[in-house]
mmCIF file of C-alpha atoms in Angstrom:
data_model
loop_
_atom_site.group_PDB
_atom_site.id
_atom_site.type_symbol
_atom_site.label_atom_id
_atom_site.label_comp_id
_atom_site.label_asym_id
_atom_site.label_seq_id
_atom_site.Cartn_x
_atom_site.Cartn_y
_atom_site.Cartn_z
ATOM 1 C CA MET A 1 0.000 0.088 -0.160
ATOM 2 C CA GLN A 2 2.763 2.393 0.894
ATOM 3 C CA MET A 3 4.642 1.571 -2.475
ATOM 4 C CA SER A 4 1.273 2.066 -4.442
ATOM 5 C CA SER A 5 0.567 5.625 -2.559
ATOM 6 C CA ARG A 6 4.351 6.763 -3.195
ATOM 7 C CA LYS A 7 3.886 5.661 -6.928
ATOM 8 C CA ASN A 8 0.786 7.827 -7.310
ATOM 9 C CA GLN A 9 2.675 10.692 -5.551
ATOM 10 C CA SER A 10 5.525 10.367 -7.952
ATOM 11 C CA SER A 11 3.542 10.412 -10.962
ATOM 12 C CA ALA A 12 1.596 13.128 -9.801
ATOM 13 C CA LEU A 13 4.768 15.205 -9.431
ATOM 14 C CA GLN A 14 5.971 14.164 -12.852
ATOM 15 C CA THR A 15 2.298 15.529 -14.219
ATOM 16 C CA PRO A 16 2.634 19.346 -14.906
ATOM 17 C CA ALA A 17 0.837 21.609 -12.799
ATOM 18 C CA PHE A 18 -1.583 22.965 -15.548
ATOM 19 C CA MET A 19 -2.534 19.583 -16.740
ATOM 20 C CA ARG A 20 -3.117 18.629 -12.841
ATOM 21 C CA SER A 21 -6.314 20.993 -13.150
ATOM 22 C CA SER A 22 -9.657 19.911 -12.522
ATOM 23 C CA SER A 23 -11.578 23.033 -13.976
ATOM 24 C CA PRO A 24 -9.999 24.111 -17.272
ATOM 25 C CA ARG A 25 -11.765 26.974 -18.313
ATOM 26 C CA PHE A 26 -12.205 29.293 -21.567
ATOM 27 C CA HIS A 27 -10.105 32.450 -21.646
ATOM 28 C CA LEU A 28 -12.900 34.914 -22.780
ATOM 29 C CA ASP A 29 -11.510 38.037 -22.229
ATOM 30 C CA LEU A 30 -8.278 36.769 -23.996
ATOM 31 C CA TRP A 31 -9.315 35.489 -27.119
ATOM 32 C CA LEU A 32 -12.055 38.379 -27.498
ATOM 33 C CA ARG A 33 -9.241 40.973 -27.012
ATOM 34 C CA PHE A 34 -7.251 39.080 -29.530
ATOM 35 C CA THR A 35 -10.109 38.756 -32.232
ATOM 36 C CA VAL A 36 -10.898 42.545 -31.551
ATOM 37 C CA HIS A 37 -7.648 43.775 -32.306
ATOM 38 C CA SER A 38 -6.642 41.545 -35.094
ATOM 39 C CA TRP A 39 -10.111 42.330 -37.073
ATOM 40 C CA VAL A 40 -9.931 46.331 -36.094
ATOM 41 C CA LEU A 41 -6.475 47.154 -36.369
ATOM 42 C CA ASP A 42 -5.319 44.651 -39.315
ATOM 43 C CA VAL A 43 -7.944 43.489 -41.703
ATOM 44 C CA ALA A 44 -10.020 46.824 -41.148
ATOM 45 C CA ARG A 45 -6.513 48.736 -42.368
ATOM 46 C CA THR A 46 -5.939 46.653 -45.475
ATOM 47 C CA VAL A 47 -9.982 47.601 -46.447
ATOM 48 C CA VAL A 48 -9.472 51.338 -45.670
ATOM 49 C CA MET A 49 -6.667 51.303 -47.741
ATOM 50 C CA LEU A 50 -8.169 49.889 -50.850
ATOM 51 C CA VAL A 51 -11.678 51.437 -50.544
ATOM 52 C CA LEU A 52 -11.209 54.704 -48.508
ATOM 53 C CA SER A 53 -10.253 57.570 -51.262
ATOM 54 C CA GLY A 54 -6.945 59.048 -51.252
ATOM 55 C CA ASP A 55 -8.253 62.419 -51.509
ATOM 56 C CA ILE A 56 -9.177 62.796 -47.769
ATOM 57 C CA CYS A 57 -5.829 62.566 -46.567
ATOM 58 C CA PRO A 58 -2.603 64.255 -48.592
ATOM 59 C CA LEU A 59 -0.421 61.744 -50.039
ATOM 60 C CA ASN A 60 2.788 63.148 -48.370
ATOM 61 C CA ARG A 61 1.153 62.619 -44.741
ATOM 62 C CA PRO A 62 0.238 59.681 -43.333
ATOM 63 C CA GLY A 63 -3.544 58.321 -43.847
ATOM 64 C CA LEU A 64 -6.076 56.859 -41.416
ATOM 65 C CA ALA A 65 -5.047 53.198 -42.759
ATOM 66 C CA ASP A 66 -1.674 54.266 -41.800
ATOM 67 C CA TYR A 67 -2.578 55.374 -38.284
ATOM 68 C CA LEU A 68 -4.488 51.738 -38.034
ATOM 69 C CA HIS A 69 -1.440 50.106 -38.575
ATOM 70 C CA LEU A 70 0.854 52.361 -36.215
ATOM 71 C CA LEU A 71 -1.823 51.566 -33.536
ATOM 72 C CA TYR A 72 -1.513 47.967 -34.475
ATOM 73 C CA ASN A 73 2.619 47.689 -34.054
ATOM 74 C CA VAL A 74 2.288 49.391 -30.775
ATOM 75 C CA THR A 75 -0.359 46.866 -29.364
ATOM 76 C CA LEU A 76 0.817 43.646 -30.779
ATOM 77 C CA PRO A 77 3.474 42.955 -28.504
ATOM 78 C CA PHE A 78 0.990 43.744 -25.517
ATOM 79 C CA VAL A 79 -1.350 41.187 -26.832
ATOM 80 C CA LEU A 80 1.104 38.486 -27.461
ATOM 81 C CA LEU A 81 2.870 39.034 -23.977
ATOM 82 C CA ARG A 82 -0.494 39.022 -22.414
ATOM 83 C CA MET A 83 -0.953 35.371 -23.951
ATOM 84 C CA LEU A 84 2.322 34.338 -22.573
ATOM 85 C CA GLU A 85 1.421 35.509 -19.226
ATOM 86 C CA ARG A 86 -1.707 32.873 -19.797
ATOM 87 C CA SER A 87 0.485 30.394 -21.254
ATOM 88 C CA PRO A 88 1.507 27.687 -18.394
ATOM 89 C CA ARG A 89 4.580 27.011 -20.309
ATOM 90 C CA THR A 90 7.409 30.110 -20.488
ATOM 91 C CA LEU A 91 10.198 30.850 -22.656
ATOM 92 C CA PRO A 92 13.068 32.500 -21.330
ATOM 93 C CA PRO A 93 13.225 36.122 -21.152
ATOM 94 C CA VAL A 94 15.983 36.826 -23.743
ATOM 95 C CA VAL A 95 13.934 34.583 -25.919
ATOM 96 C CA VAL A 96 10.858 36.761 -25.200
ATOM 97 C CA ARG A 97 12.516 40.088 -25.961
ATOM 98 C CA LEU A 98 13.919 38.739 -29.197
ATOM 99 C CA GLY A 99 10.655 37.815 -30.167
ATOM 100 C CA ILE A 100 9.023 41.191 -29.195
ATOM 101 C CA VAL A 101 11.796 43.312 -31.136
ATOM 102 C CA ALA A 102 11.126 41.119 -34.072
ATOM 103 C CA VAL A 103 7.647 41.429 -33.952
ATOM 104 C CA ALA A 104 8.203 45.478 -33.783
ATOM 105 C CA MET A 105 10.616 45.405 -36.675
ATOM 106 C CA GLY A 106 8.682 43.482 -39.024
ATOM 107 C CA THR A 107 5.288 45.344 -38.609
ATOM 108 C CA SER A 108 7.240 48.654 -38.993
ATOM 109 C CA PHE A 109 8.492 47.254 -42.573
ATOM 110 C CA HIS A 110 4.996 46.504 -43.471
ATOM 111 C CA LEU A 111 3.782 49.839 -42.307
ATOM 112 C CA VAL A 112 6.676 51.535 -44.563
ATOM 113 C CA ALA A 113 5.409 49.139 -47.474
ATOM 114 C CA ASP A 114 1.832 49.194 -47.092
ATOM 115 C CA SER A 115 1.934 53.059 -47.014
ATOM 116 C CA VAL A 116 3.745 53.043 -50.125
ATOM 117 C CA THR A 117 1.740 50.751 -51.789
ATOM 118 C CA ARG A 118 -1.197 52.866 -50.874
ATOM 119 C CA ARG A 119 0.371 56.024 -53.131
ATOM 120 C CA LEU A 120 1.264 53.875 -55.748
ATOM 121 C CA LEU A 121 -2.201 52.373 -56.272
ATOM 122 C CA LEU A 122 -3.353 55.991 -56.843
ATOM 123 C CA VAL A 123 -1.166 56.660 -59.467
ATOM 124 C CA GLY A 124 -1.752 53.640 -61.563
ATOM 125 C CA TYR A 125 0.231 51.074 -59.920
ATOM 126 C CA GLN A 126 -1.126 47.327 -60.519
ATOM 127 C CA LEU A 127 -1.309 44.764 -57.760
ATOM 128 C CA PRO A 128 -1.417 41.913 -59.632
ATOM 129 C CA LEU A 129 2.259 42.519 -61.486
ATOM 130 C CA SER A 130 5.158 42.555 -60.015
ATOM 131 C CA VAL A 131 7.163 45.669 -59.465
ATOM 132 C CA ARG A 132 9.676 45.572 -62.591
ATOM 133 C CA GLU A 133 6.453 44.908 -64.806
ATOM 134 C CA ASN A 134 4.322 47.404 -63.613
ATOM 135 C CA PRO A 135 4.004 50.370 -66.217
ATOM 136 C CA VAL A 136 4.128 53.157 -63.616
ATOM 137 C CA MET A 137 7.639 51.692 -62.858
ATOM 138 C CA THR A 138 8.411 51.535 -66.649
ATOM 139 C CA GLU A 139 8.191 55.193 -66.891
ATOM 140 C CA LEU A 140 10.473 56.160 -63.805
ATOM 141 C CA GLY A 141 14.192 57.319 -64.693
ATOM 142 C CA PRO A 142 16.717 56.418 -63.821
ATOM 143 C CA SER A 143 15.882 52.932 -64.308
ATOM 144 C CA SER A 144 17.745 52.152 -60.869
ATOM 145 C CA LEU A 145 14.766 53.584 -58.896
ATOM 146 C CA VAL A 146 12.817 50.376 -59.915
ATOM 147 C CA ASP A 147 15.804 48.436 -57.786
ATOM 148 C CA ALA A 148 14.996 50.908 -55.010
ATOM 149 C CA PHE A 149 11.333 49.804 -54.932
ATOM 150 C CA GLU A 150 12.096 46.385 -55.140
ATOM 151 C CA LEU A 151 14.513 46.408 -52.267
ATOM 152 C CA LEU A 152 11.506 47.894 -50.243
ATOM 153 C CA PHE A 153 8.912 45.441 -51.139
ATOM 154 C CA HIS A 154 11.466 42.592 -50.675
ATOM 155 C CA TYR A 155 12.328 43.978 -47.167
ATOM 156 C CA ASP A 156 8.066 43.688 -46.690
ATOM 157 C CA ASP A 157 7.502 40.536 -47.992
ATOM 158 C CA ALA A 158 10.716 38.455 -47.455
ATOM 159 C CA LEU A 159 11.674 39.812 -44.008
ATOM 160 C CA GLY A 160 8.958 41.875 -42.561
ATOM 161 C CA HIS A 161 6.114 38.755 -42.942
ATOM 162 C CA VAL A 162 8.436 36.363 -41.618
ATOM 163 C CA MET A 163 9.895 38.402 -38.598
ATOM 164 C CA TRP A 164 6.148 39.478 -37.935
ATOM 165 C CA SER A 165 4.422 36.139 -38.389
ATOM 166 C CA VAL A 166 7.008 33.237 -36.847
ATOM 167 C CA PRO A 167 6.710 35.009 -33.336
ATOM 168 C CA LEU A 168 3.043 35.118 -33.252
ATOM 169 C CA PHE A 169 2.419 31.701 -34.528
ATOM 170 C CA LEU A 170 5.397 30.509 -32.097
ATOM 171 C CA VAL A 171 3.178 32.184 -28.900
ATOM 172 C CA LEU A 172 0.012 30.498 -30.162
ATOM 173 C CA LEU A 173 1.616 27.289 -30.381
ATOM 174 C CA LEU A 174 3.682 27.829 -26.921
ATOM 175 C CA PHE A 175 0.094 28.471 -25.591
ATOM 176 C CA PHE A 176 -1.353 25.723 -27.302
ATOM 177 C CA SER A 177 1.110 23.337 -25.815
ATOM 178 C CA GLY A 178 -0.151 24.362 -22.401
ATOM 179 C CA SER A 179 -3.749 23.804 -23.327
ATOM 180 C CA PHE A 180 -4.371 20.409 -22.158
ATOM 181 C CA CYS A 181 -6.345 18.529 -19.396
ATOM 182 C CA HIS A 182 -6.637 14.900 -18.011
ATOM 183 C CA ARG A 183 -8.993 12.985 -20.259
ATOM 184 C CA THR A 184 -11.312 12.403 -17.326
ATOM 185 C CA HIS A 185 -12.145 16.246 -17.465
ATOM 186 C CA GLU A 186 -12.488 16.345 -21.268
ATOM 187 C CA GLN A 187 -15.543 18.608 -22.382
ATOM 188 C CA LYS A 188 -17.325 17.343 -25.583
ATOM 189 C CA LEU A 189 -18.756 20.746 -26.363
ATOM 190 C CA LEU A 190 -17.493 24.410 -26.521
ATOM 191 C CA PRO A 191 -19.080 26.656 -24.614
ATOM 192 C CA PRO A 192 -21.248 29.542 -26.360
ATOM 193 C CA ALA A 193 -18.763 32.006 -25.918
ATOM 194 C CA ALA A 194 -16.421 30.121 -27.778
ATOM 195 C CA TRP A 195 -18.728 29.453 -30.668
ATOM 196 C CA MET A 196 -19.036 33.315 -31.299
ATOM 197 C CA LEU A 197 -15.487 33.915 -31.370
ATOM 198 C CA LEU A 198 -14.825 30.707 -33.605
ATOM 199 C CA ALA A 199 -16.077 32.027 -37.166
ATOM 200 C CA PRO A 200 -13.912 35.552 -36.876
ATOM 201 C CA ASN A 201 -10.803 33.913 -35.222
ATOM 202 C CA ALA A 202 -10.542 31.156 -37.722
ATOM 203 C CA ALA A 203 -11.311 34.013 -40.644
ATOM 204 C CA TYR A 204 -8.723 36.040 -39.336
ATOM 205 C CA TYR A 205 -5.907 33.133 -39.514
ATOM 206 C CA TRP A 206 -7.002 32.876 -43.262
ATOM 207 C CA TYR A 207 -6.410 36.164 -43.493
ATOM 208 C CA LEU A 208 -3.006 35.801 -41.935
ATOM 209 C CA ILE A 209 -2.641 33.100 -44.402
ATOM 210 C CA THR A 210 -3.380 34.463 -47.812
ATOM 211 C CA GLU A 211 -3.012 38.344 -47.378
ATOM 212 C CA GLY A 212 0.480 37.933 -45.198
ATOM 213 C CA GLN A 213 1.701 34.903 -47.418
ATOM 214 C CA THR A 214 2.447 32.603 -44.248
ATOM 215 C CA PHE A 215 1.081 29.399 -45.506
ATOM 216 C CA ILE A 216 4.290 27.560 -44.843
ATOM 217 C CA ILE A 217 4.776 29.089 -41.384
ATOM 218 C CA PHE A 218 0.836 28.066 -40.800
ATOM 219 C CA ILE A 219 1.206 24.635 -41.822
ATOM 220 C CA PHE A 220 4.220 23.962 -39.835
ATOM 221 C CA THR A 221 2.081 25.204 -36.838
ATOM 222 C CA CYS A 222 -0.592 22.867 -37.453
ATOM 223 C CA PHE A 223 1.862 19.803 -37.918
ATOM 224 C CA ALA A 224 3.517 20.959 -34.483
ATOM 225 C CA MET A 225 -0.075 21.005 -32.929
ATOM 226 C CA THR A 226 -0.924 17.880 -34.167
ATOM 227 C CA ALA A 227 2.013 15.844 -33.171
ATOM 228 C CA THR A 228 1.384 17.862 -29.672
ATOM 229 C CA VAL A 229 -2.083 16.159 -29.495
ATOM 230 C CA MET A 230 -0.810 12.928 -30.380
ATOM 231 C CA HIS A 231 2.182 13.023 -27.793
ATOM 232 C CA GLN A 232 -0.135 14.002 -25.030
ATOM 233 C CA ARG A 233 -2.714 11.431 -25.840
ATOM 234 C CA ARG A 234 -0.172 8.640 -25.261
ATOM 235 C CA ARG A 235 0.169 10.257 -21.739
ATOM 236 C CA GLY A 236 -3.539 10.389 -21.010
ATOM 237 C CA PHE A 237 -4.181 14.034 -21.955
ATOM 238 C CA VAL A 238 -6.286 15.740 -24.162
ATOM 239 C CA PRO A 239 -6.730 19.159 -25.436
ATOM 240 C CA ASP A 240 -9.233 21.243 -22.844
ATOM 241 C CA VAL A 241 -11.310 24.034 -23.972
ATOM 242 C CA ASN A 242 -8.706 26.532 -25.036
ATOM 243 C CA GLY A 243 -7.035 23.736 -27.170
ATOM 244 C CA VAL A 244 -10.050 22.518 -28.692
ATOM 245 C CA PHE A 245 -10.866 26.063 -29.549
ATOM 246 C CA MET A 246 -7.561 26.504 -31.403
ATOM 247 C CA LEU A 247 -7.782 23.491 -32.966
ATOM 248 C CA SER A 248 -11.342 24.291 -34.512
ATOM 249 C CA SER A 249 -10.080 27.748 -35.809
ATOM 250 C CA PHE A 250 -7.025 26.307 -37.331
ATOM 251 C CA SER A 251 -8.828 23.679 -38.839
ATOM 252 C CA GLY A 252 -11.851 26.303 -40.032
ATOM 253 C CA ALA A 253 -8.851 28.299 -41.629
ATOM 254 C CA LEU A 254 -7.375 25.572 -43.349
ATOM 255 C CA LEU A 255 -10.808 24.805 -44.853
ATOM 256 C CA LEU A 256 -11.603 28.450 -46.012
ATOM 257 C CA LEU A 257 -8.170 28.279 -47.402
ATOM 258 C CA VAL A 258 -8.777 25.008 -49.890
ATOM 259 C CA VAL A 259 -12.024 26.911 -50.938
ATOM 260 C CA TRP A 260 -10.176 29.986 -51.577
ATOM 261 C CA VAL A 261 -7.522 28.529 -53.965
ATOM 262 C CA THR A 262 -10.011 25.971 -55.316
ATOM 263 C CA CYS A 263 -12.232 28.859 -56.720
ATOM 264 C CA LEU A 264 -9.098 30.708 -57.992
ATOM 265 C CA TRP A 265 -7.475 27.800 -59.218
ATOM 266 C CA ASP A 266 -7.748 28.604 -63.005
ATOM 267 C CA ASP A 267 -7.226 32.147 -62.903
ATOM 268 C CA PRO A 268 -4.359 33.217 -64.946
ATOM 269 C CA ALA A 269 -3.291 36.817 -64.150
ATOM 270 C CA LEU A 270 -3.334 35.636 -60.336
ATOM 271 C CA ARG A 271 -1.146 32.507 -61.740
ATOM 272 C CA LYS A 272 1.427 35.031 -63.155
ATOM 273 C CA ARG A 273 1.583 37.024 -60.023
ATOM 274 C CA HIS A 274 2.115 33.604 -57.699
ATOM 275 C CA PRO A 275 4.238 31.363 -60.138
ATOM 276 C CA GLY A 276 5.781 29.273 -57.218
ATOM 277 C CA LEU A 277 4.757 25.969 -56.041
ATOM 278 C CA ILE A 278 2.472 27.267 -53.472
ATOM 279 C CA TYR A 279 -0.743 29.168 -54.970
ATOM 280 C CA VAL A 280 -2.287 31.436 -52.174
ATOM 281 C CA PRO A 281 -3.818 34.644 -54.067
ATOM 282 C CA GLN A 282 -3.784 37.532 -51.846
ATOM 283 C CA PRO A 283 -7.163 39.077 -51.251
ATOM 284 C CA ARG A 284 -5.951 42.611 -51.831
ATOM 285 C CA VAL A 285 -4.652 41.241 -55.460
ATOM 286 C CA VAL A 286 -7.967 39.398 -55.910
ATOM 287 C CA PHE A 287 -9.937 42.776 -55.441
ATOM 288 C CA THR A 288 -8.135 45.302 -57.223
ATOM 289 C CA LEU A 289 -8.031 42.817 -60.155
ATOM 290 C CA HIS A 290 -11.595 41.380 -60.062
ATOM 291 C CA LEU A 291 -14.033 43.543 -58.033
ATOM 292 C CA HIS A 292 -12.632 47.206 -57.651
ATOM 293 C CA GLN A 293 -10.168 49.080 -59.948
ATOM 294 C CA VAL A 294 -8.498 51.932 -58.099
ATOM 295 C CA LYS A 295 -8.704 55.091 -60.060
ATOM 296 C CA PRO A 296 -5.503 57.061 -60.132
ATOM 297 C CA ALA A 297 -5.912 60.296 -58.074
ATOM 298 C CA LEU A 298 -3.170 61.972 -59.642
ATOM 299 C CA ASN A 299 -1.995 62.673 -63.275
ATOM 300 C CA PRO A 300 1.093 60.601 -63.866
ATOM 301 C CA ASN A 301 1.813 63.116 -66.734
#
């Protein structure tokens, strides 16, 4: 009897404290803050940039979309830090600081490139075409100015998106790795609050994949989440209500992505814009190509 009780005590000590909790709860305030912040300051920024007329603000001064982006850059690190505070698993302080610096730099690259893109759209820049193929760029002189614009968009597409999205998905993965409970405490159904946030959360992940061109990072995060679930199931643990919410959100985003790519699979203009093996059209490009042609506000001549 003493040996069995000692075994039970030792196994309980080996089980992480966050998995021994008998009442996992849904972090409504955390997910509501994340969803509202993402939609108001990130998705709305793109909508404002494409729809709002460029005559409202002078082109040599920041516009409404730029201010929304600036607010997003300032507040995103605080949202990620709050999520890390709720995560039972932690990272070394040095890693957290480096991640916050990377997010700030990546979103700043994106702010500058998006601000320039908005002004280029008003003088006839065509998003479905590459920088060098755009008619606006062919009229520039000297021709080396095109290299400067290509460098600007390289900072955004290649560096900015990676420095922005990798820490974001890493924090989500870290939070998910701590969202497990014992099999006896498994909740089969999500609470109504989780169902309310499921669709907008999944839609935002879809937006990150398509507009941010982060499919590779997203799919690796999905693989890591699946591997974590398989590993924890062998130990007798299952995702708690927050883990199920994250799995459902990522699954919904993946379903939206499949539908999106299938509907635009045979578009020749988009195929030319995304010639690589991974074909994920950007909503901004689709909007300007098929739904709304931006009328030049300035006469390039």
